[in-house]
Amino acid sequence: MRIFSGIQPTGALHIGNYLGAIKQFLELQEKEDCVFCVVDLHAMTAPYQASALPRNVLDAAVCYLASGIDPEKSILFVQSHVPEHTELAWILNCVTPVGDLLRMTQYKEKSRQFQKDLNAGLLNYPILMAADILLYQTEVVPVGQDQQQHVELARTIARQFNKRFGEVFVEPKTKLTKEGAKIMSLSDPRKKMSKSIPGSCLYLFDEPDQIKEKIMAAITDTGREIKYDPTKKPGIANLLIIYSLLSETPIPKIEKKFRTKGYSDFKKALAQVVIDTLEPFRKKHKELAQREVYVKEILSQGAKKARSIAQSTMEEVRKKTGLV
Ligand code: AMP
Ligand code: TRP
């Protein structure tokens, strides 16, 4: 089964990226045919500094590898190294109704945020994402909840294309994790954990002291009971989910363990769980950050393999669309 997913090169990975997306990648790469991509072209839709992009792309690759993506098992590459992504994106532009793009939740949010400086790339973002997915005849796309709508649009685009030009694309399906699909912000548990909210993130490669400090400062709810109630106690519920997923302990068991304890004891224990589980990631990250040549070689091999799949899909697409 072909699996595809992408992550933007926009800073360090947080625990939401890990629990929502990467943890699924690690399970899938053991059995399936996985392709993972650092989506640098998507990163251009938000204001960015050209001189910083190469560093960020390399850092993102290091993060992927440090969190367990194995280049022996999966293809790892950079989106712009395979020009077929932009070529297919153009063609898909011509089968996608503008109305479908205008109703995307992420576009509605971002177009508000970038009101003064709104580029067409932000609107067309999901089309490039559809091209990423469809080029590899992807069956399953593991992502966090915020990307589900985009994957569904890719599915619609595949269907529309196939109907108009003949069967070329597989219709992809979204894969969400049961609990980690939407990890909430530490500073505002009613919003999702996101790099754009200050104090929101626990990063995968944070040092133990930073982890302790952030968890102790995490916003919790009134009351003192450690109980899973996402509506009334969103702060504690989010911390319980993180505890449960990282320690692989069911939530009721954690509630029982802390029945007679307060928030502070629970937070201290959670900090220790996070510090211990992330220890191997921190170690591997430090090691790989020193091995730039090795990481670049992985990306270059990855692009070669990705390109051969992408080229064969594009050959079919060109034939079907009359581009001969
Ligand atoms: P991004 O860093 O926005 O490119 O996201 C990379 C992956 O992480 C995507 O599959 C997202 O859906 C997922 N993701 C981002 N934020 C969260 C979150 N707070 N909880 C769960 N998954 C997330
Ligand atoms: N848009 C995704 C995000 O922001 C990243 C992404 C780009 C992606 N192309 C993709 C995810 C293809 C899955 C499949 O998280």
PDB file of C-alpha atoms in Angstrom, residues 26-296:
ATOM      1  CA  LEU A  26       6.673   5.164  12.122  1.00  0.00           C
ATOM      2  CA  GLU A  27       4.096   2.405  12.393  1.00  0.00           C
ATOM      3  CA  LEU A  28       3.269   2.502   8.678  1.00  0.00           C
ATOM      4  CA  GLN A  29       6.871   2.375   7.447  1.00  0.00           C
ATOM      5  CA  GLU A  30       7.269  -1.078   9.009  1.00  0.00           C
ATOM      6  CA  LYS A  31       4.796  -2.632   6.583  1.00  0.00           C
ATOM      7  CA  GLU A  32       3.872  -0.223   3.818  1.00  0.00           C
ATOM      8  CA  ASP A  33       5.457   1.597   0.952  1.00  0.00           C
ATOM      9  CA  CYS A  34       6.008   5.063   2.442  1.00  0.00           C
ATOM     10  CA  VAL A  35       6.971   8.370   0.836  1.00  0.00           C
ATOM     11  CA  PHE A  36       7.636  11.398   3.082  1.00  0.00           C
ATOM     12  CA  CYS A  37       8.269  14.879   1.822  1.00  0.00           C
ATOM     13  CA  VAL A  38       9.647  18.168   3.145  1.00  0.00           C
ATOM     14  CA  VAL A  39       7.246  20.578   1.449  1.00  0.00           C
ATOM     15  CA  ASP A  40       9.372  23.656   0.787  1.00  0.00           C
ATOM     16  CA  LEU A  41       7.051  24.969  -1.958  1.00  0.00           C
ATOM     17  CA  HIS A  42       4.170  25.048   0.508  1.00  0.00           C
ATOM     18  CA  ALA A  43       6.322  27.032   2.934  1.00  0.00           C
ATOM     19  CA  MET A  44       6.554  29.822   0.336  1.00  0.00           C
ATOM     20  CA  THR A  45       2.864  30.654   0.742  1.00  0.00           C
ATOM     21  CA  ALA A  46       3.554  32.420   4.062  1.00  0.00           C
ATOM     22  CA  PRO A  47       6.011  35.317   4.382  1.00  0.00           C
ATOM     23  CA  TYR A  48       9.505  33.795   4.587  1.00  0.00           C
ATOM     24  CA  GLN A  49      13.161  34.593   4.167  1.00  0.00           C
ATOM     25  CA  ALA A  50      14.774  33.030   1.094  1.00  0.00           C
ATOM     26  CA  SER A  51      18.202  32.917   2.719  1.00  0.00           C
ATOM     27  CA  ALA A  52      16.845  30.882   5.642  1.00  0.00           C
ATOM     28  CA  LEU A  53      14.935  28.294   3.594  1.00  0.00           C
ATOM     29  CA  PRO A  54      17.825  25.906   2.767  1.00  0.00           C
ATOM     30  CA  ARG A  55      18.721  25.658   6.467  1.00  0.00           C
ATOM     31  CA  ASN A  56      15.092  25.076   7.427  1.00  0.00           C
ATOM     32  CA  VAL A  57      14.695  22.343   4.820  1.00  0.00           C
ATOM     33  CA  LEU A  58      17.773  20.535   6.084  1.00  0.00           C
ATOM     34  CA  ASP A  59      16.628  20.947   9.701  1.00  0.00           C
ATOM     35  CA  ALA A  60      13.244  19.485   8.809  1.00  0.00           C
ATOM     36  CA  ALA A  61      14.954  16.463   7.242  1.00  0.00           C
ATOM     37  CA  VAL A  62      17.096  16.041  10.368  1.00  0.00           C
ATOM     38  CA  CYS A  63      13.926  16.182  12.485  1.00  0.00           C
ATOM     39  CA  TYR A  64      12.190  13.559  10.364  1.00  0.00           C
ATOM     40  CA  LEU A  65      15.185  11.236  10.616  1.00  0.00           C
ATOM     41  CA  ALA A  66      15.713  11.893  14.336  1.00  0.00           C
ATOM     42  CA  SER A  67      12.097  11.067  15.059  1.00  0.00           C
ATOM     43  CA  GLY A  68      12.528   7.669  13.436  1.00  0.00           C
ATOM     44  CA  ILE A  69      11.886   7.893   9.691  1.00  0.00           C
ATOM     45  CA  ASP A  70      14.217   5.224   8.338  1.00  0.00           C
ATOM     46  CA  PRO A  71      15.670   5.914   4.875  1.00  0.00           C
ATOM     47  CA  GLU A  72      16.124   2.158   4.382  1.00  0.00           C
ATOM     48  CA  LYS A  73      12.383   1.715   4.699  1.00  0.00           C
ATOM     49  CA  SER A  74      10.863   4.978   3.454  1.00  0.00           C
ATOM     50  CA  ILE A  75      11.562   7.480   0.712  1.00  0.00           C
ATOM     51  CA  LEU A  76      12.440  10.902   2.182  1.00  0.00           C
ATOM     52  CA  PHE A  77      12.871  13.850  -0.165  1.00  0.00           C
ATOM     53  CA  VAL A  78      12.373  17.577  -0.733  1.00  0.00           C
ATOM     54  CA  GLN A  79       9.317  18.641  -2.747  1.00  0.00           C
ATOM     55  CA  SER A  80      11.096  21.166  -5.008  1.00  0.00           C
ATOM     56  CA  HIS A  81      13.691  18.530  -6.004  1.00  0.00           C
ATOM     57  CA  VAL A  82      10.969  16.749  -7.967  1.00  0.00           C
ATOM     58  CA  PRO A  83       9.636  19.322 -10.478  1.00  0.00           C
ATOM     59  CA  GLU A  84       6.711  17.076 -11.415  1.00  0.00           C
ATOM     60  CA  HIS A  85       4.935  18.411  -8.286  1.00  0.00           C
ATOM     61  CA  THR A  86       4.569  21.882  -9.761  1.00  0.00           C
ATOM     62  CA  GLU A  87       3.776  20.548 -13.218  1.00  0.00           C
ATOM     63  CA  LEU A  88       0.923  18.394 -11.970  1.00  0.00           C
ATOM     64  CA  ALA A  89      -0.265  21.202  -9.686  1.00  0.00           C
ATOM     65  CA  TRP A  90      -0.836  23.414 -12.734  1.00  0.00           C
ATOM     66  CA  ILE A  91      -2.864  20.761 -14.502  1.00  0.00           C
ATOM     67  CA  LEU A  92      -4.952  20.125 -11.385  1.00  0.00           C
ATOM     68  CA  ASN A  93      -5.545  23.901 -11.147  1.00  0.00           C
ATOM     69  CA  CYS A  94      -7.470  23.546 -14.362  1.00  0.00           C
ATOM     70  CA  VAL A  95      -9.872  20.896 -13.024  1.00  0.00           C
ATOM     71  CA  THR A  96     -10.500  22.426  -9.581  1.00  0.00           C
ATOM     72  CA  PRO A  97     -13.446  24.797  -9.027  1.00  0.00           C
ATOM     73  CA  VAL A  98     -12.374  28.025  -7.265  1.00  0.00           C
ATOM     74  CA  GLY A  99     -15.367  27.621  -4.944  1.00  0.00           C
ATOM     75  CA  ASP A 100     -13.857  24.424  -3.524  1.00  0.00           C
ATOM     76  CA  LEU A 101     -10.708  26.339  -2.580  1.00  0.00           C
ATOM     77  CA  LEU A 102     -12.563  29.298  -1.082  1.00  0.00           C
ATOM     78  CA  ARG A 103     -14.373  27.092   1.408  1.00  0.00           C
ATOM     79  CA  MET A 104     -11.243  25.490   2.892  1.00  0.00           C
ATOM     80  CA  THR A 105     -11.053  26.240   6.624  1.00  0.00           C
ATOM     81  CA  GLN A 106      -7.293  26.776   6.586  1.00  0.00           C
ATOM     82  CA  TYR A 107      -7.611  29.278   3.727  1.00  0.00           C
ATOM     83  CA  LYS A 108     -10.355  31.173   5.535  1.00  0.00           C
ATOM     84  CA  GLU A 109      -8.169  31.429   8.646  1.00  0.00           C
ATOM     85  CA  LYS A 110      -4.945  32.277   6.845  1.00  0.00           C
ATOM     86  CA  SER A 111      -6.495  34.789   4.469  1.00  0.00           C
ATOM     87  CA  ARG A 112      -7.679  36.672   7.526  1.00  0.00           C
ATOM     88  CA  GLN A 113      -4.199  36.502   9.042  1.00  0.00           C
ATOM     89  CA  PHE A 114      -2.426  37.676   5.857  1.00  0.00           C
ATOM     90  CA  GLN A 115      -5.126  40.102   4.705  1.00  0.00           C
ATOM     91  CA  LYS A 116      -2.711  42.763   3.463  1.00  0.00           C
ATOM     92  CA  ASP A 117      -0.392  40.395   1.685  1.00  0.00           C
ATOM     93  CA  LEU A 118      -2.654  37.691   0.272  1.00  0.00           C
ATOM     94  CA  ASN A 119      -0.984  35.685  -2.488  1.00  0.00           C
ATOM     95  CA  ALA A 120      -2.709  33.241  -4.842  1.00  0.00           C
ATOM     96  CA  GLY A 121      -0.438  30.468  -3.529  1.00  0.00           C
ATOM     97  CA  LEU A 122      -2.338  30.492  -0.266  1.00  0.00           C
ATOM     98  CA  LEU A 123      -5.606  29.818  -2.095  1.00  0.00           C
ATOM     99  CA  ASN A 124      -4.045  27.192  -4.369  1.00  0.00           C
ATOM    100  CA  TYR A 125      -2.148  25.493  -1.546  1.00  0.00           C
ATOM    101  CA  PRO A 126      -4.493  22.458  -1.447  1.00  0.00           C
ATOM    102  CA  ILE A 127      -3.977  21.890  -5.184  1.00  0.00           C
ATOM    103  CA  LEU A 128      -0.230  21.567  -4.734  1.00  0.00           C
ATOM    104  CA  MET A 129      -0.970  19.240  -1.840  1.00  0.00           C
ATOM    105  CA  ALA A 130      -3.262  17.178  -4.082  1.00  0.00           C
ATOM    106  CA  ALA A 131      -0.450  16.996  -6.659  1.00  0.00           C
ATOM    107  CA  ASP A 132       1.937  15.745  -3.932  1.00  0.00           C
ATOM    108  CA  ILE A 133      -0.456  12.987  -3.018  1.00  0.00           C
ATOM    109  CA  LEU A 134      -1.717  11.964  -6.473  1.00  0.00           C
ATOM    110  CA  LEU A 135       1.718  11.808  -8.139  1.00  0.00           C
ATOM    111  CA  TYR A 136       2.570   8.755  -6.032  1.00  0.00           C
ATOM    112  CA  GLN A 137      -0.702   6.863  -6.548  1.00  0.00           C
ATOM    113  CA  THR A 138      -1.202   7.248  -2.816  1.00  0.00           C
ATOM    114  CA  GLU A 139      -3.849   5.165  -1.075  1.00  0.00           C
ATOM    115  CA  VAL A 140      -3.458   6.473   2.461  1.00  0.00           C
ATOM    116  CA  VAL A 141      -2.425   9.885   3.824  1.00  0.00           C
ATOM    117  CA  PRO A 142      -1.611   9.962   7.562  1.00  0.00           C
ATOM    118  CA  VAL A 143      -2.125  13.514   8.907  1.00  0.00           C
ATOM    119  CA  GLY A 144      -3.497  15.473  11.857  1.00  0.00           C
ATOM    120  CA  GLN A 145      -7.119  16.591  11.859  1.00  0.00           C
ATOM    121  CA  ASP A 146      -6.373  20.059  10.444  1.00  0.00           C
ATOM    122  CA  GLN A 147      -5.318  18.508   7.115  1.00  0.00           C
ATOM    123  CA  GLN A 148      -8.271  16.155   6.692  1.00  0.00           C
ATOM    124  CA  GLN A 149     -10.257  18.623   4.605  1.00  0.00           C
ATOM    125  CA  HIS A 150      -7.323  19.058   2.213  1.00  0.00           C
ATOM    126  CA  VAL A 151      -6.932  15.309   1.725  1.00  0.00           C
ATOM    127  CA  GLU A 152     -10.640  15.030   1.004  1.00  0.00           C
ATOM    128  CA  LEU A 153     -10.294  17.736  -1.627  1.00  0.00           C
ATOM    129  CA  ALA A 154      -7.407  15.766  -3.190  1.00  0.00           C
ATOM    130  CA  ARG A 155      -9.788  12.822  -3.382  1.00  0.00           C
ATOM    131  CA  THR A 156     -12.429  14.946  -5.117  1.00  0.00           C
ATOM    132  CA  ILE A 157      -9.853  16.329  -7.547  1.00  0.00           C
ATOM    133  CA  ALA A 158      -8.666  12.781  -8.383  1.00  0.00           C
ATOM    134  CA  ARG A 159     -12.231  11.732  -9.092  1.00  0.00           C
ATOM    135  CA  GLN A 160     -12.952  14.781 -11.257  1.00  0.00           C
ATOM    136  CA  PHE A 161      -9.766  14.285 -13.245  1.00  0.00           C
ATOM    137  CA  ASN A 162     -10.429  10.569 -13.783  1.00  0.00           C
ATOM    138  CA  LYS A 163     -13.971  11.289 -14.906  1.00  0.00           C
ATOM    139  CA  ARG A 164     -12.907  13.875 -17.413  1.00  0.00           C
ATOM    140  CA  PHE A 165      -9.702  12.343 -18.798  1.00  0.00           C
ATOM    141  CA  GLY A 166      -9.872   8.634 -17.906  1.00  0.00           C
ATOM    142  CA  GLU A 167      -8.552   6.640 -14.935  1.00  0.00           C
ATOM    143  CA  VAL A 168      -5.107   7.809 -13.867  1.00  0.00           C
ATOM    144  CA  PHE A 169      -5.220   8.551 -10.141  1.00  0.00           C
ATOM    145  CA  VAL A 170      -5.944   6.482  -7.071  1.00  0.00           C
ATOM    146  CA  GLU A 171      -8.469   8.167  -4.752  1.00  0.00           C
ATOM    147  CA  PRO A 172      -6.571   8.728  -1.473  1.00  0.00           C
ATOM    148  CA  LYS A 173      -7.999   8.271   2.025  1.00  0.00           C
ATOM    149  CA  THR A 174      -7.128  10.176   5.208  1.00  0.00           C
ATOM    150  CA  LYS A 175      -5.721   8.343   8.197  1.00  0.00           C
ATOM    151  CA  LEU A 176      -6.090  10.020  11.593  1.00  0.00           C
ATOM    152  CA  THR A 177      -4.909   8.716  14.949  1.00  0.00           C
ATOM    153  CA  LYS A 178      -7.651   8.001  17.456  1.00  0.00           C
ATOM    154  CA  GLU A 179      -6.502  10.398  20.156  1.00  0.00           C
ATOM    155  CA  GLY A 180      -3.545  12.437  18.966  1.00  0.00           C
ATOM    156  CA  ALA A 181      -5.170  13.950  15.870  1.00  0.00           C
ATOM    157  CA  LYS A 182      -5.601  17.285  17.606  1.00  0.00           C
ATOM    158  CA  ILE A 183      -3.190  18.053  20.431  1.00  0.00           C
ATOM    159  CA  MET A 184      -4.097  21.359  22.029  1.00  0.00           C
ATOM    160  CA  SER A 185      -1.922  24.335  22.911  1.00  0.00           C
ATOM    161  CA  LEU A 186      -0.265  24.442  26.351  1.00  0.00           C
ATOM    162  CA  SER A 187      -1.051  28.142  26.657  1.00  0.00           C
ATOM    163  CA  ASP A 188      -4.634  27.957  25.390  1.00  0.00           C
ATOM    164  CA  PRO A 189      -6.150  24.461  25.484  1.00  0.00           C
ATOM    165  CA  ARG A 190      -9.101  25.525  23.337  1.00  0.00           C
ATOM    166  CA  LYS A 191      -6.794  26.070  20.338  1.00  0.00           C
ATOM    167  CA  LYS A 192      -4.644  23.488  18.596  1.00  0.00           C
ATOM    168  CA  MET A 193      -0.949  23.349  19.416  1.00  0.00           C
ATOM    169  CA  SER A 194       0.708  25.463  16.749  1.00  0.00           C
ATOM    170  CA  LYS A 195       4.027  27.166  16.124  1.00  0.00           C
ATOM    171  CA  SER A 196       2.156  30.414  15.538  1.00  0.00           C
ATOM    172  CA  ILE A 197       0.847  30.676  19.132  1.00  0.00           C
ATOM    173  CA  PRO A 198       3.538  31.819  21.609  1.00  0.00           C
ATOM    174  CA  GLY A 199       4.129  29.409  24.492  1.00  0.00           C
ATOM    175  CA  SER A 200       1.892  26.873  22.796  1.00  0.00           C
ATOM    176  CA  CYS A 201       4.308  24.098  21.883  1.00  0.00           C
ATOM    177  CA  LEU A 202       6.274  21.370  23.486  1.00  0.00           C
ATOM    178  CA  TYR A 203       8.986  20.651  20.929  1.00  0.00           C
ATOM    179  CA  LEU A 204      10.252  17.181  20.230  1.00  0.00           C
ATOM    180  CA  PHE A 205      13.829  18.208  20.894  1.00  0.00           C
ATOM    181  CA  ASP A 206      13.331  20.523  23.880  1.00  0.00           C
ATOM    182  CA  GLU A 207      15.837  20.057  26.694  1.00  0.00           C
ATOM    183  CA  PRO A 208      14.597  18.559  30.013  1.00  0.00           C
ATOM    184  CA  ASP A 209      14.602  21.936  31.757  1.00  0.00           C
ATOM    185  CA  GLN A 210      12.495  23.533  29.038  1.00  0.00           C
ATOM    186  CA  ILE A 211      10.063  20.609  29.137  1.00  0.00           C
ATOM    187  CA  LYS A 212       9.656  20.942  32.913  1.00  0.00           C
ATOM    188  CA  GLU A 213       9.204  24.682  32.737  1.00  0.00           C
ATOM    189  CA  LYS A 214       6.603  24.525  29.942  1.00  0.00           C
ATOM    190  CA  ILE A 215       4.543  21.774  31.530  1.00  0.00           C
ATOM    191  CA  MET A 216       4.524  23.415  34.946  1.00  0.00           C
ATOM    192  CA  ALA A 217       3.348  26.648  33.249  1.00  0.00           C
ATOM    193  CA  ALA A 218       0.694  24.936  31.099  1.00  0.00           C
ATOM    194  CA  ILE A 219      -2.749  26.456  31.533  1.00  0.00           C
ATOM    195  CA  THR A 220      -5.032  24.172  33.523  1.00  0.00           C
ATOM    196  CA  ASP A 221      -8.579  24.508  34.675  1.00  0.00           C
ATOM    197  CA  THR A 222     -10.239  25.504  37.904  1.00  0.00           C
ATOM    198  CA  GLY A 223     -10.731  22.672  40.360  1.00  0.00           C
ATOM    199  CA  ARG A 224      -8.076  20.181  41.347  1.00  0.00           C
ATOM    200  CA  GLU A 225      -9.242  16.808  40.106  1.00  0.00           C
ATOM    201  CA  ILE A 226      -7.247  14.887  37.479  1.00  0.00           C
ATOM    202  CA  LYS A 227     -10.208  13.868  35.359  1.00  0.00           C
ATOM    203  CA  TYR A 228     -10.687  13.519  31.606  1.00  0.00           C
ATOM    204  CA  ASP A 229     -13.380  16.006  30.616  1.00  0.00           C
ATOM    205  CA  PRO A 230     -12.496  17.841  27.399  1.00  0.00           C
ATOM    206  CA  THR A 231     -15.451  20.247  27.645  1.00  0.00           C
ATOM    207  CA  LYS A 232     -15.175  21.304  31.269  1.00  0.00           C
ATOM    208  CA  LYS A 233     -11.455  20.658  31.757  1.00  0.00           C
ATOM    209  CA  PRO A 234      -9.761  21.072  28.364  1.00  0.00           C
ATOM    210  CA  GLY A 235      -6.342  21.814  29.885  1.00  0.00           C
ATOM    211  CA  ILE A 236      -6.155  18.691  32.027  1.00  0.00           C
ATOM    212  CA  ALA A 237      -7.766  16.589  29.265  1.00  0.00           C
ATOM    213  CA  ASN A 238      -5.018  17.637  26.832  1.00  0.00           C
ATOM    214  CA  LEU A 239      -2.270  16.841  29.343  1.00  0.00           C
ATOM    215  CA  LEU A 240      -3.904  13.466  30.049  1.00  0.00           C
ATOM    216  CA  ILE A 241      -3.905  12.661  26.331  1.00  0.00           C
ATOM    217  CA  ILE A 242      -0.227  13.538  26.039  1.00  0.00           C
ATOM    218  CA  TYR A 243       0.587  11.461  29.133  1.00  0.00           C
ATOM    219  CA  SER A 244      -1.465   8.541  27.888  1.00  0.00           C
ATOM    220  CA  LEU A 245      -0.071   8.465  24.345  1.00  0.00           C
ATOM    221  CA  LEU A 246       3.561   8.883  25.359  1.00  0.00           C
ATOM    222  CA  SER A 247       3.470   6.366  28.204  1.00  0.00           C
ATOM    223  CA  GLU A 248       1.043   4.032  26.392  1.00  0.00           C
ATOM    224  CA  THR A 249      -1.186   3.944  29.474  1.00  0.00           C
ATOM    225  CA  PRO A 250      -4.989   4.135  29.210  1.00  0.00           C
ATOM    226  CA  ILE A 251      -6.432   7.386  30.591  1.00  0.00           C
ATOM    227  CA  PRO A 252      -8.586   5.736  33.334  1.00  0.00           C
ATOM    228  CA  LYS A 253      -5.458   4.148  34.751  1.00  0.00           C
ATOM    229  CA  ILE A 254      -3.739   7.542  34.938  1.00  0.00           C
ATOM    230  CA  GLU A 255      -6.822   9.121  36.549  1.00  0.00           C
ATOM    231  CA  LYS A 256      -6.749   6.371  39.171  1.00  0.00           C
ATOM    232  CA  LYS A 257      -3.046   6.843  39.833  1.00  0.00           C
ATOM    233  CA  PHE A 258      -3.556  10.557  40.538  1.00  0.00           C
ATOM    234  CA  ARG A 259      -6.901  10.275  42.329  1.00  0.00           C
ATOM    235  CA  THR A 260      -5.589  11.692  45.575  1.00  0.00           C
ATOM    236  CA  LYS A 261      -3.049  14.061  43.992  1.00  0.00           C
ATOM    237  CA  GLY A 262      -3.246  17.645  42.718  1.00  0.00           C
ATOM    238  CA  TYR A 263      -2.293  19.336  39.447  1.00  0.00           C
ATOM    239  CA  SER A 264       1.267  20.023  40.512  1.00  0.00           C
ATOM    240  CA  ASP A 265       2.071  16.358  41.233  1.00  0.00           C
ATOM    241  CA  PHE A 266       0.436  15.329  37.983  1.00  0.00           C
ATOM    242  CA  LYS A 267       2.395  17.909  35.997  1.00  0.00           C
ATOM    243  CA  LYS A 268       5.694  16.855  37.594  1.00  0.00           C
ATOM    244  CA  ALA A 269       5.014  13.231  36.682  1.00  0.00           C
ATOM    245  CA  LEU A 270       3.988  14.214  33.141  1.00  0.00           C
ATOM    246  CA  ALA A 271       7.197  16.242  32.701  1.00  0.00           C
ATOM    247  CA  GLN A 272       9.186  13.143  33.648  1.00  0.00           C
ATOM    248  CA  VAL A 273       7.245  10.982  31.165  1.00  0.00           C
ATOM    249  CA  VAL A 274       7.883  13.518  28.390  1.00  0.00           C
ATOM    250  CA  ILE A 275      11.575  13.879  29.277  1.00  0.00           C
ATOM    251  CA  ASP A 276      12.105  10.102  29.327  1.00  0.00           C
ATOM    252  CA  THR A 277      10.173   9.296  26.150  1.00  0.00           C
ATOM    253  CA  LEU A 278      11.819  12.043  24.148  1.00  0.00           C
ATOM    254  CA  GLU A 279      15.359  11.255  25.341  1.00  0.00           C
ATOM    255  CA  PRO A 280      16.253   9.018  22.326  1.00  0.00           C
ATOM    256  CA  PHE A 281      14.914  11.677  19.913  1.00  0.00           C
ATOM    257  CA  ARG A 282      17.069  14.395  21.506  1.00  0.00           C
ATOM    258  CA  LYS A 283      20.119  12.177  21.300  1.00  0.00           C
ATOM    259  CA  LYS A 284      19.592  11.258  17.672  1.00  0.00           C
ATOM    260  CA  HIS A 285      18.839  14.857  16.757  1.00  0.00           C
ATOM    261  CA  LYS A 286      22.155  16.084  18.197  1.00  0.00           C
ATOM    262  CA  GLU A 287      24.009  13.339  16.374  1.00  0.00           C
ATOM    263  CA  LEU A 288      22.361  13.970  12.989  1.00  0.00           C
ATOM    264  CA  ALA A 289      22.712  17.745  13.214  1.00  0.00           C
ATOM    265  CA  GLN A 290      26.464  17.137  12.871  1.00  0.00           C
ATOM    266  CA  ARG A 291      26.091  14.929   9.792  1.00  0.00           C
ATOM    267  CA  GLU A 292      24.965  17.325   7.099  1.00  0.00           C
ATOM    268  CA  VAL A 293      26.620  15.469   4.214  1.00  0.00           C
ATOM    269  CA  TYR A 294      24.933  12.222   5.203  1.00  0.00           C
ATOM    270  CA  VAL A 295      21.503  13.879   5.460  1.00  0.00           C
ATOM    271  CA  LYS A 296      21.935  15.592   2.073  1.00  0.00           C
TER     272      LYS A 296
END
